[in-house]
Amino acid sequence: IDTVKQAETFAAIRERYGIERDDNLSLRDYPTLASVIGFVHERATGLDAPAAPQAATGAPGAAPRLGEVFAGDDEQAAAIARRIPTPVIRPGLDGCVPTGIELGEDDRVVVMVDEGGVGAALAERLTKRGVEVLLIDDAPDADEVLARIDGWRAGDDVTGVYWLAALDVEPTIEELDLAAWREALRRRVKLLYRTLRHLYEQVGGSGGFLVSATRLGGRHGYGDDGATAPMGGGVVGLTKAFKRERPDALVKAVDFGKSRKTAGLADIIIEETLRDPGIVEVGHHDDHRYTIALRETPLPETSTGIQFGPGSVFVVTGAAGSIVSAIVADLARASGGTFHLLDLVPEPDPTDPDIVAFDTDRDGLKRTIFERLRAGGEKVTPVMVDKELAKIERSHEALSAVQSVETAGGTVHYHRVNLLDPEAMGAVTDAITEISGKVDVLMHAGGLEISRLMPDKQPSEYDLVFDVKADGWFNLMKGLGSLPIASTVVFSSIAGRFGNGGQTDYSAANDLLCKFTANLPVSRPGTFGLAIDWTAWGDIGMATRGSIPTVMAAAGIDMLPAAAGIPIVRRELTGDGSTREMLAARRLGVLVDELHDTGGLDTTVLDEALAGYPLLTQVVGVTMSDGLVVTATLDPADQPFLDDHRIDGTPVLPGVMGIELFAQVASLAFPRRHVVAVEDVDFLAPLKFYRDEARTLHISAQYLAADEDVVAECVLVGERVLANQEEPQRTVHFTGRVRLATEPVEAARTAPPRPGAPAATPEEIYAIYFHGPAYQVMAGASHDGDDVVGEMVGELPPNQHPADAPLVTSPRLTELCFQTAGVWEIGTTGAMALPMHVGRVVLSSGTESSAGARFSVVTPLDDGSFEAAVVDADGRVVLRLEGYRTVRLPGSLADEQVVPLRRAMIDQD
């Protein structure tokens, strides 16, 4: 509640309980209902003392007893979706809707320039459009910046801010001292915070905008080459958090790679202001626009990363935090190594009566603290008691971390140190170097959080939250210098990945650490870096207390069970060493809500391309999670590929037509590219058309760059409304990837097959198979050595309606391969099988127009899979099939059906 309502509430409480007014009372000391109740019992007369609440070990928010550190559970950790931030290709700006920003004569804009000339070029272009520009081309202190803004605007509103300071590539940590580090971040991040705080209502309202620019590489540091200028991560994190606080404003962080261009970049920045309101993070690299999406990627089954043992050396900041203490215990059990634990808390004494009481009589400890404070002559408030209790809790957690390492047979070196003190940190890093001579895992988990919206967050608070993470990282890396560091782990958060209201400092610092992690391939090629974007933890940690669980539940965000979270650091480090950043969370709720109805896509732009594919119905839009989304409404009464593909009388979408729909949707956004392959297709569930009714399918394509190609990751989803169900049943039926290249694949040449007389006739084959005329593609099957050869029927009824609707993948050629492999399986096993997986379908140029006799040459492999090729009479390989696998249907076929195919496939001379 706001402070006015809080004051009204206190006035009502004082009146109800006859409590005298206290002009020195600070409402900030009573932030919770429990503290207000404590105020009443403290000040009112004639009231009994409140009953002390009971806290059980293991209850939410309760720290474990010493020696009872929370344990992790690898199975629970494996069940947590492992999401990896990944650059995905966005539609071009000419395919996006306007943002509503016009940049005309009524606009007043602040421009913080870079040193490379982009800001100057931008200001020139804005001026030509009639925009009034305040150019900040130096690095004044914050008060001077705000004074310039106020003197310039003379009471008029400011429309927007362009912040280009992070376009400058900063020196490396090795080249900086702490003063230069702080100055570089002040100019990039802290001046931006002060500017936005000053212009909060104007820039943050509808019609206002913030556009920041960075030089992280064009893909926000998530490209293969890492992050170029990682300080830009602080700017991006702050930008994302500002969008969370001011959702009505246009807010973007535009990223670029290294370039000497100025005018071109200025033009892009203006166009990004004018079009595409659907994203915050956007980058430009190699003629593509990118944003950052999350892709679920399981850990590899085989661990090839860091190997732990007694010789492993760990350096951990924030070691007295309850979450960090539990993770240290997990790492200690896995290694029995040496741990350097860093924290501001003094080295804990296991005989300290307060720590013992925290374990055995926490309520009694509260009373002890209360009496201790009152004996000092202070006016005691519940907030004061809680602060003292929190200090003891950190000592308790520090002791838990120490004892967990010792219990595992490891060695502990405890260092009490302020991460912001460069001299003290230098002494600690010198000690680490002297004692251990190497670091296997450097885990920077230190930090604090003060949640307040920008107008309420004082600069001193902002600096403290930001500096603990940022300066702490600098002092660590600077102090350890050239010491071998095998891996680093930084603790980020969902606030760093998505931004969060009230956490503009925390978001900025966390994303800064993520981008320095992404910079390690450039700055320290031998060091593996990992950033973990944690959601709020359940069971342990500060987020379990107060109203945070309720607020998160209302936002649809799940808390992370401690048992699932604790093993994640160990599992990631021992994995395959390929992940730089991962998000550890379950449901993300409002954090992944779209910013625009169509995701910023102007769907009419694709209407012309859509008209070329009559099987597709409507372009829905583009989403962060799925990419381009298109619907296809299919009716068995209209489409031969459904009417002639029935299982037990029910039309079922052929797998080859799922492949075709993937290719058509993928082609919409890249009409000048060629579909050269469809890869890693999984047929997860049959898509049935019950009661012969039409169904609307949703096909999505998320576009990724793959060297010179574009790869569309596709998903086909069907929805059904079931009786007595409010929400439709949503089923993922097929998944796969479509590869789009700038040039088609030229058909290879081979000797045409030499099949003998048909060993299996169409009558024998289709006495078993369920296909109707349009999918009775085989004229016969025979042998050619170890291969099975299927001959294509010369003339087939139309596959689709309209009959001349273009097809991309020649689906019935792939079907020929499927059926030929199926004939071999029936003949050798007596059972029928359905398609389950396709490793790759490779399409040659002119596949669909190939005429004359065509044959599928299928090779059964020892691992149960098949390879196949479709070859025409001239020896042109018009289609190749790799890694084809099937799943057998239950039961067996009648002998009279199987015998002809068995004779054809086995009983050959």
JSON list of N, CA and C in Angstrom, two decimals, residues 586-609:
[
{"chain": "A", "resi": 586, "resn": "ARG", "atom": "N", "xyz": [10.63, -22.72, -13.23]},
{"chain": "A", "resi": 586, "resn": "ARG", "atom": "CA", "xyz": [9.50, -23.49, -13.77]},
{"chain": "A", "resi": 586, "resn": "ARG", "atom": "C", "xyz": [8.62, -22.50, -14.54]},
{"chain": "A", "resi": 587, "resn": "ARG", "atom": "N", "xyz": [7.35, -22.33, -14.18]},
{"chain": "A", "resi": 587, "resn": "ARG", "atom": "CA", "xyz": [6.50, -21.39, -14.92]},
{"chain": "A", "resi": 587, "resn": "ARG", "atom": "C", "xyz": [7.01, -19.97, -14.74]},
{"chain": "A", "resi": 588, "resn": "LEU", "atom": "N", "xyz": [6.95, -19.20, -15.83]},
{"chain": "A", "resi": 588, "resn": "LEU", "atom": "CA", "xyz": [7.45, -17.83, -15.81]},
{"chain": "A", "resi": 588, "resn": "LEU", "atom": "C", "xyz": [6.33, -16.79, -15.84]},
{"chain": "A", "resi": 589, "resn": "GLY", "atom": "N", "xyz": [5.09, -17.23, -16.03]},
{"chain": "A", "resi": 589, "resn": "GLY", "atom": "CA", "xyz": [3.95, -16.33, -15.89]},
{"chain": "A", "resi": 589, "resn": "GLY", "atom": "C", "xyz": [4.04, -15.08, -16.75]},
{"chain": "A", "resi": 590, "resn": "VAL", "atom": "N", "xyz": [3.80, -13.93, -16.13]},
{"chain": "A", "resi": 590, "resn": "VAL", "atom": "CA", "xyz": [3.72, -12.67, -16.86]},
{"chain": "A", "resi": 590, "resn": "VAL", "atom": "C", "xyz": [5.03, -12.27, -17.49]},
{"chain": "A", "resi": 591, "resn": "LEU", "atom": "N", "xyz": [6.12, -12.86, -17.05]},
{"chain": "A", "resi": 591, "resn": "LEU", "atom": "CA", "xyz": [7.42, -12.49, -17.61]},
{"chain": "A", "resi": 591, "resn": "LEU", "atom": "C", "xyz": [7.53, -12.81, -19.09]},
{"chain": "A", "resi": 592, "resn": "VAL", "atom": "N", "xyz": [6.76, -13.78, -19.56]},
{"chain": "A", "resi": 592, "resn": "VAL", "atom": "CA", "xyz": [6.85, -14.17, -20.96]},
{"chain": "A", "resi": 592, "resn": "VAL", "atom": "C", "xyz": [5.60, -13.76, -21.74]},
{"chain": "A", "resi": 593, "resn": "ASP", "atom": "N", "xyz": [4.79, -12.88, -21.18]},
{"chain": "A", "resi": 593, "resn": "ASP", "atom": "CA", "xyz": [3.65, -12.36, -21.93]},
{"chain": "A", "resi": 593, "resn": "ASP", "atom": "C", "xyz": [4.15, -11.52, -23.12]},
{"chain": "A", "resi": 594, "resn": "GLU", "atom": "N", "xyz": [3.42, -11.61, -24.23]},
{"chain": "A", "resi": 594, "resn": "GLU", "atom": "CA", "xyz": [3.80, -10.83, -25.40]},
{"chain": "A", "resi": 594, "resn": "GLU", "atom": "C", "xyz": [3.49, -9.34, -25.19]},
{"chain": "A", "resi": 595, "resn": "LEU", "atom": "N", "xyz": [4.27, -8.49, -25.83]},
{"chain": "A", "resi": 595, "resn": "LEU", "atom": "CA", "xyz": [4.10, -7.05, -25.71]},
{"chain": "A", "resi": 595, "resn": "LEU", "atom": "C", "xyz": [3.10, -6.49, -26.71]},
{"chain": "A", "resi": 596, "resn": "HIS", "atom": "N", "xyz": [2.73, -7.28, -27.71]},
{"chain": "A", "resi": 596, "resn": "HIS", "atom": "CA", "xyz": [1.86, -6.80, -28.78]},
{"chain": "A", "resi": 596, "resn": "HIS", "atom": "C", "xyz": [1.02, -7.97, -29.28]},
{"chain": "A", "resi": 597, "resn": "ASP", "atom": "N", "xyz": [-0.19, -7.69, -29.78]},
{"chain": "A", "resi": 597, "resn": "ASP", "atom": "CA", "xyz": [-1.11, -8.74, -30.20]},
{"chain": "A", "resi": 597, "resn": "ASP", "atom": "C", "xyz": [-0.52, -9.66, -31.26]},
{"chain": "A", "resi": 598, "resn": "THR", "atom": "N", "xyz": [0.22, -9.11, -32.21]},
{"chain": "A", "resi": 598, "resn": "THR", "atom": "CA", "xyz": [0.85, -9.93, -33.24]},
{"chain": "A", "resi": 598, "resn": "THR", "atom": "C", "xyz": [2.35, -10.06, -33.02]},
{"chain": "A", "resi": 599, "resn": "GLY", "atom": "N", "xyz": [2.81, -9.69, -31.84]},
{"chain": "A", "resi": 599, "resn": "GLY", "atom": "CA", "xyz": [4.25, -9.72, -31.58]},
{"chain": "A", "resi": 599, "resn": "GLY", "atom": "C", "xyz": [5.01, -8.65, -32.32]},
{"chain": "A", "resi": 600, "resn": "GLY", "atom": "N", "xyz": [4.31, -7.66, -32.86]},
{"chain": "A", "resi": 600, "resn": "GLY", "atom": "CA", "xyz": [4.96, -6.60, -33.63]},
{"chain": "A", "resi": 600, "resn": "GLY", "atom": "C", "xyz": [4.96, -6.86, -35.12]},
{"chain": "A", "resi": 601, "resn": "LEU", "atom": "N", "xyz": [4.51, -8.03, -35.56]},
{"chain": "A", "resi": 601, "resn": "LEU", "atom": "CA", "xyz": [4.51, -8.38, -36.98]},
{"chain": "A", "resi": 601, "resn": "LEU", "atom": "C", "xyz": [3.33, -7.74, -37.68]},
{"chain": "A", "resi": 602, "resn": "ASP", "atom": "N", "xyz": [3.58, -7.16, -38.85]},
{"chain": "A", "resi": 602, "resn": "ASP", "atom": "CA", "xyz": [2.51, -6.72, -39.74]},
{"chain": "A", "resi": 602, "resn": "ASP", "atom": "C", "xyz": [2.11, -7.92, -40.59]},
{"chain": "A", "resi": 603, "resn": "THR", "atom": "N", "xyz": [1.05, -8.59, -40.17]},
{"chain": "A", "resi": 603, "resn": "THR", "atom": "CA", "xyz": [0.69, -9.86, -40.82]},
{"chain": "A", "resi": 603, "resn": "THR", "atom": "C", "xyz": [0.29, -9.68, -42.27]},
{"chain": "A", "resi": 604, "resn": "THR", "atom": "N", "xyz": [-0.16, -8.49, -42.64]},
{"chain": "A", "resi": 604, "resn": "THR", "atom": "CA", "xyz": [-0.57, -8.28, -44.04]},
{"chain": "A", "resi": 604, "resn": "THR", "atom": "C", "xyz": [0.62, -8.36, -44.99]},
{"chain": "A", "resi": 605, "resn": "VAL", "atom": "N", "xyz": [1.82, -8.13, -44.49]},
{"chain": "A", "resi": 605, "resn": "VAL", "atom": "CA", "xyz": [3.01, -8.18, -45.34]},
{"chain": "A", "resi": 605, "resn": "VAL", "atom": "C", "xyz": [3.21, -9.58, -45.89]},
{"chain": "A", "resi": 606, "resn": "LEU", "atom": "N", "xyz": [2.78, -10.61, -45.14]},
{"chain": "A", "resi": 606, "resn": "LEU", "atom": "CA", "xyz": [2.97, -11.99, -45.58]},
{"chain": "A", "resi": 606, "resn": "LEU", "atom": "C", "xyz": [1.77, -12.54, -46.34]},
{"chain": "A", "resi": 607, "resn": "ASP", "atom": "N", "xyz": [0.75, -11.70, -46.52]},
{"chain": "A", "resi": 607, "resn": "ASP", "atom": "CA", "xyz": [-0.45, -12.20, -47.19]},
{"chain": "A", "resi": 607, "resn": "ASP", "atom": "C", "xyz": [-0.16, -12.67, -48.61]},
{"chain": "A", "resi": 608, "resn": "GLU", "atom": "N", "xyz": [0.69, -11.94, -49.32]},
{"chain": "A", "resi": 608, "resn": "GLU", "atom": "CA", "xyz": [1.00, -12.33, -50.70]},
{"chain": "A", "resi": 608, "resn": "GLU", "atom": "C", "xyz": [1.72, -13.68, -50.73]},
{"chain": "A", "resi": 609, "resn": "ALA", "atom": "N", "xyz": [2.69, -13.85, -49.81]},
{"chain": "A", "resi": 609, "resn": "ALA", "atom": "CA", "xyz": [3.39, -15.13, -49.74]},
{"chain": "A", "resi": 609, "resn": "ALA", "atom": "C", "xyz": [2.43, -16.24, -49.32]}
]
